[in-house]
Coordinates of C-alpha atoms in Angstrom, one line a residue:
Chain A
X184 CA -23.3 14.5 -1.7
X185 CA -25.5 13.7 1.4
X186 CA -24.3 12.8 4.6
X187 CA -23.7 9.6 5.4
X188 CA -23.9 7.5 9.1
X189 CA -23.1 4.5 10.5
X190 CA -26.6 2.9 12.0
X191 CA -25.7 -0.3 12.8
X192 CA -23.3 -3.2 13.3
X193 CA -23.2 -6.5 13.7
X194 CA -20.6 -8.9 14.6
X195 CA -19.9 -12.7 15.3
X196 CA -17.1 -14.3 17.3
X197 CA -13.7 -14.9 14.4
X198 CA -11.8 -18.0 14.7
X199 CA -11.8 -21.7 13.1
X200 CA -15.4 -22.0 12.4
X201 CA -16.1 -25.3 11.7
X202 CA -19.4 -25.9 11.9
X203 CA -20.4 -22.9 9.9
X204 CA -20.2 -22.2 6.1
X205 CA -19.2 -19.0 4.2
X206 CA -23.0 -18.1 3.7
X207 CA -23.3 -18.7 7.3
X208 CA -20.7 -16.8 8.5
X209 CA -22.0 -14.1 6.7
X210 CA -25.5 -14.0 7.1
X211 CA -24.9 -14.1 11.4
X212 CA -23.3 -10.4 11.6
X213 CA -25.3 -9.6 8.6
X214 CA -28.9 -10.2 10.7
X215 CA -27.2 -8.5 13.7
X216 CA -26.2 -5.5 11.8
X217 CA -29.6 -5.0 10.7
X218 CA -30.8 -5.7 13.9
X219 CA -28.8 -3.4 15.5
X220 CA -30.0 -0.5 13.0
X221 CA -33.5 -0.8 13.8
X222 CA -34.2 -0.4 9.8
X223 CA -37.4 -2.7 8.6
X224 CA -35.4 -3.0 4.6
X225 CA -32.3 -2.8 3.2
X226 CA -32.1 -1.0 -0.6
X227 CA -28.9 -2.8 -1.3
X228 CA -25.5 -4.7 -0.5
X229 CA -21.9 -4.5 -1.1
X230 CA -19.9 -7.5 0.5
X231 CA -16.3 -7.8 0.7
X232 CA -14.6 -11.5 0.3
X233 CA -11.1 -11.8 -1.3
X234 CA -11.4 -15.1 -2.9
X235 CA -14.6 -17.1 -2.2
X236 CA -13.4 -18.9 -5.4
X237 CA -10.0 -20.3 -4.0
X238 CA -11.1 -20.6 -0.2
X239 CA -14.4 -21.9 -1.2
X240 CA -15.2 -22.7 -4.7
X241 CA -18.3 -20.0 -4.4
X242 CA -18.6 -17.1 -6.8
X243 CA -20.7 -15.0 -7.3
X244 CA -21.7 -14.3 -4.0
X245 CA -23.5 -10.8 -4.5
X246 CA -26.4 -12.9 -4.8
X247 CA -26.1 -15.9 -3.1
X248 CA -25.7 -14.1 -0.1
X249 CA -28.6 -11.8 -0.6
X250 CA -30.5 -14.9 -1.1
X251 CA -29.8 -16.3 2.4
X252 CA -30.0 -13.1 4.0
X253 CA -33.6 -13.1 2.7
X254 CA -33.2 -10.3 0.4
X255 CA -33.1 -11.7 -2.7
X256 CA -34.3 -9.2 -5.6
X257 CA -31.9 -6.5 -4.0
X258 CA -28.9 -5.2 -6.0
X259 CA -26.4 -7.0 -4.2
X260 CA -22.7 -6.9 -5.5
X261 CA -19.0 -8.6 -4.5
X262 CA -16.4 -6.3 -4.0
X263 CA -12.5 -7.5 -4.1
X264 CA -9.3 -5.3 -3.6
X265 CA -7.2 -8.5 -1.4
X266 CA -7.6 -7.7 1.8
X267 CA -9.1 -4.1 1.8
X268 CA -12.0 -5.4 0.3
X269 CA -14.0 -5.1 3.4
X270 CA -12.7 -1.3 3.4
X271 CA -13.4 -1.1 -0.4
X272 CA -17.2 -2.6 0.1
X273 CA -17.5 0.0 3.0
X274 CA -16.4 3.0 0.5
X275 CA -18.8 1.5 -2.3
X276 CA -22.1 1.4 0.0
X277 CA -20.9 4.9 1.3
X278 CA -20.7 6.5 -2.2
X279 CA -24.3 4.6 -3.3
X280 CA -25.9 6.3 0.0
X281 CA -24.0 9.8 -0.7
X282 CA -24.9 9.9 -4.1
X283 CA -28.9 9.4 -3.9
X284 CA -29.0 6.1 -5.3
X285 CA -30.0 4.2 -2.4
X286 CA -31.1 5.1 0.9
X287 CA -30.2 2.3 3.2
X288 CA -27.2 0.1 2.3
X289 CA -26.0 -2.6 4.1
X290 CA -21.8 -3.2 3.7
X291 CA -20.6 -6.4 5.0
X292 CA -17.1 -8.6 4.4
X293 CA -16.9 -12.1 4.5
X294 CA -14.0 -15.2 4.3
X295 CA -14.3 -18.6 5.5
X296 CA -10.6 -19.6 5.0
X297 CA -10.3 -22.7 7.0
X298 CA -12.6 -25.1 3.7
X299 CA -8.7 -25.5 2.6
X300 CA -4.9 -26.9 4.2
X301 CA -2.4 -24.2 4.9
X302 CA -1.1 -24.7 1.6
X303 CA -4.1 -23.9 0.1
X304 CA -5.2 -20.7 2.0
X305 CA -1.2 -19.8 1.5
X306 CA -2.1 -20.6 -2.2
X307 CA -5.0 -18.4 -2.4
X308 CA -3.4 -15.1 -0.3
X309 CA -0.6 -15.0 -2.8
X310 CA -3.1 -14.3 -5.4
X311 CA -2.8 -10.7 -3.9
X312 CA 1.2 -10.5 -4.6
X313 CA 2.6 -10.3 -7.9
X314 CA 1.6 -14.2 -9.2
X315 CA 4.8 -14.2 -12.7
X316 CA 7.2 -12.3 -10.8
X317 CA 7.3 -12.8 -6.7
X318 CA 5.5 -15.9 -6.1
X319 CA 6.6 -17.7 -9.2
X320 CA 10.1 -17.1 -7.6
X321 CA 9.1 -18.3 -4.1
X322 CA 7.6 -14.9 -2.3
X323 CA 5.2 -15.9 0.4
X324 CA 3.2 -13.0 2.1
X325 CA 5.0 -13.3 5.0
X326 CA 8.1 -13.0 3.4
X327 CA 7.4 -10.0 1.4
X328 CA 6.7 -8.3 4.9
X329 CA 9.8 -9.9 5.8
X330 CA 11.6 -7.7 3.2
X331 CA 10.0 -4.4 4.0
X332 CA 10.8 -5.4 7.7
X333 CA 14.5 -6.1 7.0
X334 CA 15.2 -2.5 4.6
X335 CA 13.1 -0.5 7.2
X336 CA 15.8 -2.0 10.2
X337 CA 19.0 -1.2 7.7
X338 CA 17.5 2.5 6.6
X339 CA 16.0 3.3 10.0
X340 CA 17.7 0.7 12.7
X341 CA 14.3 -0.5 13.6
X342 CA 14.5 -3.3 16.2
X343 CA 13.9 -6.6 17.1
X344 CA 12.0 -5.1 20.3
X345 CA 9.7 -2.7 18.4
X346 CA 8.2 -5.6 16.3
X347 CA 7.4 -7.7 19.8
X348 CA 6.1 -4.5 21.5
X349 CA 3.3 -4.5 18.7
X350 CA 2.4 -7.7 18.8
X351 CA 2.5 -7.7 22.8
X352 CA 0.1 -4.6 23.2
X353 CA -2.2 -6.2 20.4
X354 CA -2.6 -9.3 22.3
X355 CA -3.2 -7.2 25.3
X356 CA -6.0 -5.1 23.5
X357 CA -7.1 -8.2 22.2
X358 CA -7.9 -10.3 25.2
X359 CA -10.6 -7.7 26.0
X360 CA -12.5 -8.4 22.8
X361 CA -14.7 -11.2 22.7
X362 CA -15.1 -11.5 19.1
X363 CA -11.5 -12.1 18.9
X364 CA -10.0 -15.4 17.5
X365 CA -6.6 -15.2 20.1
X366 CA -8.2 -13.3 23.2
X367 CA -5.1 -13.9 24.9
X368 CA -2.1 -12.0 26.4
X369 CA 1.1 -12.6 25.3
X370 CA 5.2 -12.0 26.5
X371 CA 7.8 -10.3 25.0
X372 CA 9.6 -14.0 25.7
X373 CA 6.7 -16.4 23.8
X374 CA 7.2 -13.8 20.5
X375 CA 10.7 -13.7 20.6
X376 CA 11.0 -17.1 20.8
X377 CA 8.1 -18.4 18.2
X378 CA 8.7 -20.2 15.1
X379 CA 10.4 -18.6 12.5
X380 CA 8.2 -17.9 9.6
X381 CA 9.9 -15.4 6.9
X382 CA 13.2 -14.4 8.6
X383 CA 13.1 -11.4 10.7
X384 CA 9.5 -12.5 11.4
X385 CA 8.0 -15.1 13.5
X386 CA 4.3 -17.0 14.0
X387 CA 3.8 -14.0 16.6
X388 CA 4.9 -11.1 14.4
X389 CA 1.8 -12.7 11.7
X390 CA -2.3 -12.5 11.8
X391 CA -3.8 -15.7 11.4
X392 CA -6.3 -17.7 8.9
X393 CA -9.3 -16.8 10.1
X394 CA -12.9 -17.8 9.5
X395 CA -15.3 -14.4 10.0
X396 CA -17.9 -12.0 8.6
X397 CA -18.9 -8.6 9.7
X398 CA -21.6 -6.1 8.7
X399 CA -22.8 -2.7 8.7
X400 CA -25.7 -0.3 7.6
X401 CA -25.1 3.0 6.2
X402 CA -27.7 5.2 5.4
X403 CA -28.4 9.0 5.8
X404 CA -27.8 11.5 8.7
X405 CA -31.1 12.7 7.9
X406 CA -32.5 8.4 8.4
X407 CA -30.3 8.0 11.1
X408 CA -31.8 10.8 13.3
X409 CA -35.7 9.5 13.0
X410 CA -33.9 5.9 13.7
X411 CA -32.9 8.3 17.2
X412 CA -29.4 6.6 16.8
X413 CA -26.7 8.2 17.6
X414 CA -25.2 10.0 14.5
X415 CA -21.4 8.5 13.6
X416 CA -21.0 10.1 10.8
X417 CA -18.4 9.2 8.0
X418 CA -16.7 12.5 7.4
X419 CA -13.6 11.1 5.3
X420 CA -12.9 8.4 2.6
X421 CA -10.0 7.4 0.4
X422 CA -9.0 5.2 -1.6
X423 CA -5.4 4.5 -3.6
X424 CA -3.1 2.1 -5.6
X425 CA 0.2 1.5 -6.1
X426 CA 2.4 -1.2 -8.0
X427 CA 1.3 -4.4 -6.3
X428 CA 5.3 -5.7 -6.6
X429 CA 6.9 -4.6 -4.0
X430 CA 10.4 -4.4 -6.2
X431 CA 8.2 -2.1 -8.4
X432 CA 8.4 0.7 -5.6
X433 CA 10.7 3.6 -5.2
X434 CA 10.9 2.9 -1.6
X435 CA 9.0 0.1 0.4
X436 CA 9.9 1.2 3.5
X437 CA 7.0 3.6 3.3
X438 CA 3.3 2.7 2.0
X439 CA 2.5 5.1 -1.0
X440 CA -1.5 3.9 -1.2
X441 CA -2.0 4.3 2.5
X442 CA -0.4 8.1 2.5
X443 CA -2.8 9.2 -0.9
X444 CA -5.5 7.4 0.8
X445 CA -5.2 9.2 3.9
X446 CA -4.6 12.4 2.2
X447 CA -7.4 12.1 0.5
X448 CA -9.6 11.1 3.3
X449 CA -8.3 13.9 5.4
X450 CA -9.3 16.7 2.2
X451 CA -12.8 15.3 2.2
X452 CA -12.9 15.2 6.1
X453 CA -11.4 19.4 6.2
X454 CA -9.0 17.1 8.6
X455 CA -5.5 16.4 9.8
X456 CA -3.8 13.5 11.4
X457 CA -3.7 15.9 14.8
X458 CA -7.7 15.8 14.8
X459 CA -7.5 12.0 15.1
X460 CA -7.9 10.6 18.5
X461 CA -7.4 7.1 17.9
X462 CA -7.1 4.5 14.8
X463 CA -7.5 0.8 13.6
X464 CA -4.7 0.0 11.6
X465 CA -3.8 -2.8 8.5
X466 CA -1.6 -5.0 10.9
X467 CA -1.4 -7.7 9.0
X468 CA 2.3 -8.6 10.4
X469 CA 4.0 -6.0 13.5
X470 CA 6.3 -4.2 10.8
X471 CA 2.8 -3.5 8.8
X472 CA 1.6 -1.4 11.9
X473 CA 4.7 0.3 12.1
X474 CA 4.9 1.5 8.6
X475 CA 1.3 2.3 8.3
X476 CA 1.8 4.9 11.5
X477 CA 4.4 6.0 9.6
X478 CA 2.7 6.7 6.2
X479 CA -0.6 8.2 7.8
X480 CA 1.7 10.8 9.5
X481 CA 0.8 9.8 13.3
X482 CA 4.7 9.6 13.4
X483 CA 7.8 10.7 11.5
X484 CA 9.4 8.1 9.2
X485 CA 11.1 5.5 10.8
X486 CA 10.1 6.4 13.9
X487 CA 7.3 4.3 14.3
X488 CA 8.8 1.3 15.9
X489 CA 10.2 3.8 18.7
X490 CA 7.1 4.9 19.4
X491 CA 5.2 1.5 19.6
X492 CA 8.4 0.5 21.9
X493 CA 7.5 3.8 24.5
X494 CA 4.2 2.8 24.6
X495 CA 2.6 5.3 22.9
X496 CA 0.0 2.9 20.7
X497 CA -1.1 1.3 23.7
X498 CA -4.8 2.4 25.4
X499 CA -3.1 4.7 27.5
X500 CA -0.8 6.1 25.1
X501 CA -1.0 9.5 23.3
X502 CA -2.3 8.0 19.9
X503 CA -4.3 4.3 20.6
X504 CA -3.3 1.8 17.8
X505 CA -6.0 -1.0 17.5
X506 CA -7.9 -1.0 20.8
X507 CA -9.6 -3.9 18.8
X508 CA -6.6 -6.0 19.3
X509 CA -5.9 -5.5 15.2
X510 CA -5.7 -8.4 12.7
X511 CA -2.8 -9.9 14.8
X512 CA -5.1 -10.8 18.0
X513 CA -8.7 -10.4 17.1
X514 CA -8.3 -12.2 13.3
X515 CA -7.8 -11.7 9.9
X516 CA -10.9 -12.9 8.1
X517 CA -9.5 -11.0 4.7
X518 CA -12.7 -9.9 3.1
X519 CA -14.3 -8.8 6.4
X520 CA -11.0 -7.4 8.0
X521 CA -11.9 -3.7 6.5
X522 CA -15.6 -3.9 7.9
X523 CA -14.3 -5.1 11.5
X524 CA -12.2 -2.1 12.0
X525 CA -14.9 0.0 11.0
X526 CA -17.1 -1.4 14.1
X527 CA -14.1 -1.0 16.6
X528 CA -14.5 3.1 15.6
X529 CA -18.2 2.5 16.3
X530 CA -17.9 1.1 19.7
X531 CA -15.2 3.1 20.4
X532 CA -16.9 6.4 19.5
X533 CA -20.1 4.9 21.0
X534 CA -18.4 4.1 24.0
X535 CA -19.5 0.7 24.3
X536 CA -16.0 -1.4 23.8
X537 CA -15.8 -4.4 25.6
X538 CA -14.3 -5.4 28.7
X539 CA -12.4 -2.2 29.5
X540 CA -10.8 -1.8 26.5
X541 CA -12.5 1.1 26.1
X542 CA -10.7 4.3 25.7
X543 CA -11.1 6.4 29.0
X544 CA -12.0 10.0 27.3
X545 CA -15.1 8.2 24.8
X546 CA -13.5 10.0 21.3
X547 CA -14.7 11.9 19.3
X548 CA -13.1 11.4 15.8
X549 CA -11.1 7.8 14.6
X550 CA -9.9 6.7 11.8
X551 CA -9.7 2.6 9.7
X552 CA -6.9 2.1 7.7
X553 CA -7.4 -1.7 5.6
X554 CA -5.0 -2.4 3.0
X555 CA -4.5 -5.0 0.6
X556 CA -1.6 -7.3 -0.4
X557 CA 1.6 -5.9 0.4
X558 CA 0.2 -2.5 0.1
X559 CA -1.2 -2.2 -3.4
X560 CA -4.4 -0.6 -2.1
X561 CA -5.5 0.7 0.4
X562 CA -8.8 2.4 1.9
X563 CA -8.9 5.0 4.8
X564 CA -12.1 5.8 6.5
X565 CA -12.7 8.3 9.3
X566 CA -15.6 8.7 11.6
X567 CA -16.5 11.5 13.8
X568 CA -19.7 11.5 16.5
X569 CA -21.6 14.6 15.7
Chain B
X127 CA 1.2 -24.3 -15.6
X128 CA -0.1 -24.0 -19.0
X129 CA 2.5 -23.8 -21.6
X130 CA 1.5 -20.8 -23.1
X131 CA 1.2 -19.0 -19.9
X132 CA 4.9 -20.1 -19.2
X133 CA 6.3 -19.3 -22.5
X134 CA 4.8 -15.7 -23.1
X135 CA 7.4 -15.1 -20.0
X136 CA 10.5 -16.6 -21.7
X137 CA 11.5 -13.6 -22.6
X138 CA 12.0 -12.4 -19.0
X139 CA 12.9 -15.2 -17.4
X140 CA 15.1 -16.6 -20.1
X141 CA 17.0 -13.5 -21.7
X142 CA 16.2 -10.3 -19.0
X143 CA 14.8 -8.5 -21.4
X144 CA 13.0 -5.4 -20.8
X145 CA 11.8 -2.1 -22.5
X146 CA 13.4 1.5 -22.4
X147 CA 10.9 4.2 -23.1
X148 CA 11.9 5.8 -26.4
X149 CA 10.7 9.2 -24.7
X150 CA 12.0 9.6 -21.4
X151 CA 14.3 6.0 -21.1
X152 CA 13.1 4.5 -18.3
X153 CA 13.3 0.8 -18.1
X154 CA 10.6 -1.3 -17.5
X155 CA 10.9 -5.1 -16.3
X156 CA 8.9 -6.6 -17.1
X157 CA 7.4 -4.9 -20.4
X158 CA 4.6 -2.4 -20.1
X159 CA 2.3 -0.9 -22.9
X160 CA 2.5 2.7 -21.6
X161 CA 5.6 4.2 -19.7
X162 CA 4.4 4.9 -16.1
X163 CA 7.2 7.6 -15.8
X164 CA 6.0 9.5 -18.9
X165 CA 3.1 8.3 -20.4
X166 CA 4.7 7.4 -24.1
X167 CA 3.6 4.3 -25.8
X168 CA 7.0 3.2 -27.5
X169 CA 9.7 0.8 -26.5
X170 CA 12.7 -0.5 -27.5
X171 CA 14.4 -3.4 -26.3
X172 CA 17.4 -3.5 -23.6
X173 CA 19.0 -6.6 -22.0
X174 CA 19.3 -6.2 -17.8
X175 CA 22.9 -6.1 -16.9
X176 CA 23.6 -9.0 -14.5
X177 CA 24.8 -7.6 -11.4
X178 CA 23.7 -5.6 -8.7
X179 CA 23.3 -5.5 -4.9
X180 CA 20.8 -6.3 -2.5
X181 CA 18.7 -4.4 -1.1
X182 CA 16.4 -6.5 1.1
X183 CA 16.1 -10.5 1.7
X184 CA 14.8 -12.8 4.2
X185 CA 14.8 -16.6 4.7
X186 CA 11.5 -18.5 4.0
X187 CA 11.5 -21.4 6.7
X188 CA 7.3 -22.0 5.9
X189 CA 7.0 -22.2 2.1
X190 CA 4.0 -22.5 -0.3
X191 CA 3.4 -26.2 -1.6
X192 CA 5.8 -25.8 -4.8
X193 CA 9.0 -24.7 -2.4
X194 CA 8.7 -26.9 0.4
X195 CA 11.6 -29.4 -0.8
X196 CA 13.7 -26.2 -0.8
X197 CA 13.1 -24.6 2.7
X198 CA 14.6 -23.0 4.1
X199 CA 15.5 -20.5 1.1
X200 CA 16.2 -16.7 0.6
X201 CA 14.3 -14.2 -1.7
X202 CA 15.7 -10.8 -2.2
X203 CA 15.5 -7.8 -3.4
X204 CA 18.3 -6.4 -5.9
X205 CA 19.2 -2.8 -7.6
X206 CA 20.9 -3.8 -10.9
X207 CA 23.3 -1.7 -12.0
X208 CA 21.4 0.2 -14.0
X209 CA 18.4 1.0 -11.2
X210 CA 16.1 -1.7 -12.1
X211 CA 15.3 -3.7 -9.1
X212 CA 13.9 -7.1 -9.2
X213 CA 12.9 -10.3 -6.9
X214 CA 14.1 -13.5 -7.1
X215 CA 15.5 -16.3 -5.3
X216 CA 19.5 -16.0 -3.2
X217 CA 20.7 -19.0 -4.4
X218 CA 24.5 -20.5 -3.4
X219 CA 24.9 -19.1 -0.3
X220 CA 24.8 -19.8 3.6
X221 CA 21.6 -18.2 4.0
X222 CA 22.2 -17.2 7.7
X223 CA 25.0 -15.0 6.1
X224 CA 23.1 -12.9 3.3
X225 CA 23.5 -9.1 4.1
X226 CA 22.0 -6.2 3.0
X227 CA 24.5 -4.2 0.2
X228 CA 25.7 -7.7 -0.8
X229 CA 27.3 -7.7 -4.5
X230 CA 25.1 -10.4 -6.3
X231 CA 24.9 -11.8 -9.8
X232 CA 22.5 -12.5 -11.9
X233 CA 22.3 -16.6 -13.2
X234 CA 19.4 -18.9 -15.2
X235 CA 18.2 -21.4 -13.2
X236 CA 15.4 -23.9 -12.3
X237 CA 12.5 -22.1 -10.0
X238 CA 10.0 -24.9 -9.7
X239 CA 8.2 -27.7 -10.6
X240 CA 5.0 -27.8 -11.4
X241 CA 1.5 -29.7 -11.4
X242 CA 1.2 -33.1 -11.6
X243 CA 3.5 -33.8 -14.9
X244 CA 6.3 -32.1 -13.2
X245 CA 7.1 -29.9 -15.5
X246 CA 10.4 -27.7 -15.1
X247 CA 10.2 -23.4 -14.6
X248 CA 13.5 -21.5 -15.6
X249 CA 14.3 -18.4 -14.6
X250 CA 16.6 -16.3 -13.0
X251 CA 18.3 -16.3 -8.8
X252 CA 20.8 -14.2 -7.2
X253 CA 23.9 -15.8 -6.1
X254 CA 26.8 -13.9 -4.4
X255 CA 29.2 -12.4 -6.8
X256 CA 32.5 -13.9 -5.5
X257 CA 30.6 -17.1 -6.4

């Protein structure tokens, strides 16, 4: 395999985009990224979108989008794993580059989610469950994240509190990042008393419907050092499954894809979860962040909650969770979700966050975590400046 | 929802029935073509028992477009007595009152409604065994 390295990013502002369509919302951070990379051609393109189809009526977009990114003739393909299929498009362009079949390779993710009502985007995200046997009989996302919330608080007497701390210090990271759809602080009062959505979780314990796109260019260390860029190198990827029901499980108050995932990423790295400085995280609702810490071993079982409560996630703490904000505060564009938590790791390790979100000692090493439906895949990336 | 898409799922949804491994006896629900335990390719055929407890739940106060009538409602989570778990509905109950470990029972009912015909979905809910 050759080494691989991140060149170049690009990124628009997330939120309720109305003025721009899904080719649009692509093409934007698509131009920046390549931009950014300084390279004069792209070889190929993965993108990541969940369901152009439902949110959109637009297949095959492989093409389409090459097309408007004025590339058509390029292999360009769709990717789709839910909502890692920003992470799964990032893994696909990284094995194309590794392998020698392509030198420079753009991977991008894209969902313009807003084309439909609530019911409809609600609809199309519970495509990702288990369609003849939890949303025939009335699951919502939210509600299957409700479920893992309440048997996590009866095995391990997670709290109320824990779930507000997460989405409290998410905001806070969040209102430092311009791209971000809710830039804005939050209390422990405004969560605690939101709407109720999926009972224990409220409006402020969910991410949002978001219209976004984000895009990167891989290509080789050897490229990236006549580019002069700086060399962020991806060092570790994995990739897992599990049963997409959640009743399928043996015990979902742990995530089984993200732990093979990360173990995997970690063997290929020569890692462990003590070499990691700082991580973007799946936090699709609070209790996801607190089981994904969990699973990836930053802390014991169930004590992930306690940990988010002492402040030890925030941009002080020992181990920063989503300095980005995460999917609760910056948006949770599903397709491009994986590839936006790839460019916090750049920025990060670059030393070029935003606003003073920026971690004070610039890392060294991070690590993405994107997972899709209610854990059924997931993809773990880790990046290390060399 | 197409009739043929509903009917292949009578089986479930109608009776509980679900396939034991013949090698290593784990049951599946719904029925797979290879055992995930084991690997073996044959099944035979086992009725679920219809009582278990719950092992998770929550109350859906923002429903998809076929549930909104019914909001709020519980789902849950249930281990049958025999290990299988399964999700479904908590019907019959004050939902502010469901707890975790609750003895429930297994009973047919009406899930949904669907497209513009209106056409009926059985299956099964959870109520509360004492019901």
């Amino acid at each position: 395999m050759r080494d691989v390295a991140v060149v170049g990013v690009g990124l628009h502002k997330w939120g309720e985009l109305w003025d721009k369509s899904l080719r649009d919302v692509f093409v934007e951070p698509a131009l920046a990224a390549i931009d950014n990379a300084g390279v004069d051609h792209i070889d190929s393109m993965v993108v990541g979108c969940m369901s152009g189809g439902l949110f959109a009526g637009q297949e095959h977009l492989g093409s389409l989008l090459a097309d408007y990114l004025g590339q058509a003739g390029i292999p360009a393909s769709r990717v789709e794993s839910a909502c890692a299929s920003g992470g799964l498009a990032f893994r696909t362009a990284f094995m194309e580059v590794a392998s020698g079949m392509s030198d420079i390779v753009l991977a991008g993710g894209v969902e313009k989610m807003t084309d439909v009502s609530g019911d409809g985007a609600t609809y199309a995200l519970a495509t990702a469950a288990d369609q003849e046997y939890e949303v025939f009989n009335g699951a919502t996302f939210p509600g299957l994240y409700a479920l893992m919330a309440v048997a996590h608080m009866h095995k391990y007497g997670t709290t109320r509190d824990m779930l507000t701390a997460v989405a409290v210090k998410n905001h806070n990271n969040g209102s430092m990042n311009p791209y971000a759809q809710y830039p804005f602080k939050t209390t422990k009062q405004e969560v605690e008393e939101s709407v109720m959505v999926a009972s224990p979780l409220r409006i402020m314990d969910c991410s949002p419907i978001t219209d976004g796109g984000a895009a990167v260019i891989l290509t080789t260390v050897d490229i990236a050092k006549k580019l002069k860029k700086p060399i962020i190198k991806v060092i570790g990827s994995g990739h897992a499954t599990d049963s997409i029901a959640l009743h399928s499980r043996e015990d979902m108050t742990t995530l089984r894809a993200t732990t093979l995932a990360a173990e995997r990423a970690f063997k290929m790295a020569g890692k462990t979860i003590k070499d990691i400085e700082f991580a973007e995280v799946h936090d699709c609702f609070t209790i996801a962040e607190i089981v994904v810490t969990e699973s990836l071993g930053i802390f014991p079982a169930g004590k992930g909650g306690e940990a988010a409560l002492r402040g030890e996630t925030g941009l002080d703490g020992k181990f920063p969770i989503n300095t980005s904000g995460g999917l609760k505060s910056k948006g949770h564009p599903v397709g491009a979700t994986g590839i936006g938590q790839i460019i916090e790791l750049v920025k990060q390790l670059s030393g070029v966050a935003e606003n003073g979100r920026q971690l004070k000692k610039t890392p060294k090493i991070g690590l993405a975590q994107n997972m899709g439906g209610s854990g059924g895949s997931t993809l773990v990336h880790i990046l290390e400046v060399i | 929802m197409f009739p043929a898409r509903a009917h292949r799922e009578y089986p479930h949804r109608y009776r509980l029935e679900a396939g034991q491994c013949k090698k290593c006896g784990k049951v599946v629900f719904p029925r797979r073509l290879i055992c995930p335990v084991c690997g073996h390719r044959e099944f035979g055929k086992v009725i679920l028992p219809d009582t278990g407890k719950l092992v998770s739940y929550s109350v859906i106060r923002v429903a998809p477009s076929q549930f909104t009538d019914e909001a709020p409602y519980a789902i849950g989570i249930a281990e049958l007595t025999n290990g299988v778990k399964l999700m479904a509905q908590v019907a019959d109950c004050d939902v502010d009152n469901i707890k975790v470990g609750m003895d429930i029972r297994i009973e047919f009912r009406r899930i949904q409604t669907d497209g513009h015909h209106g056409v009926l979905s059985y299956g099964y809910k959870f109520v509360p065994k004492w019901y």
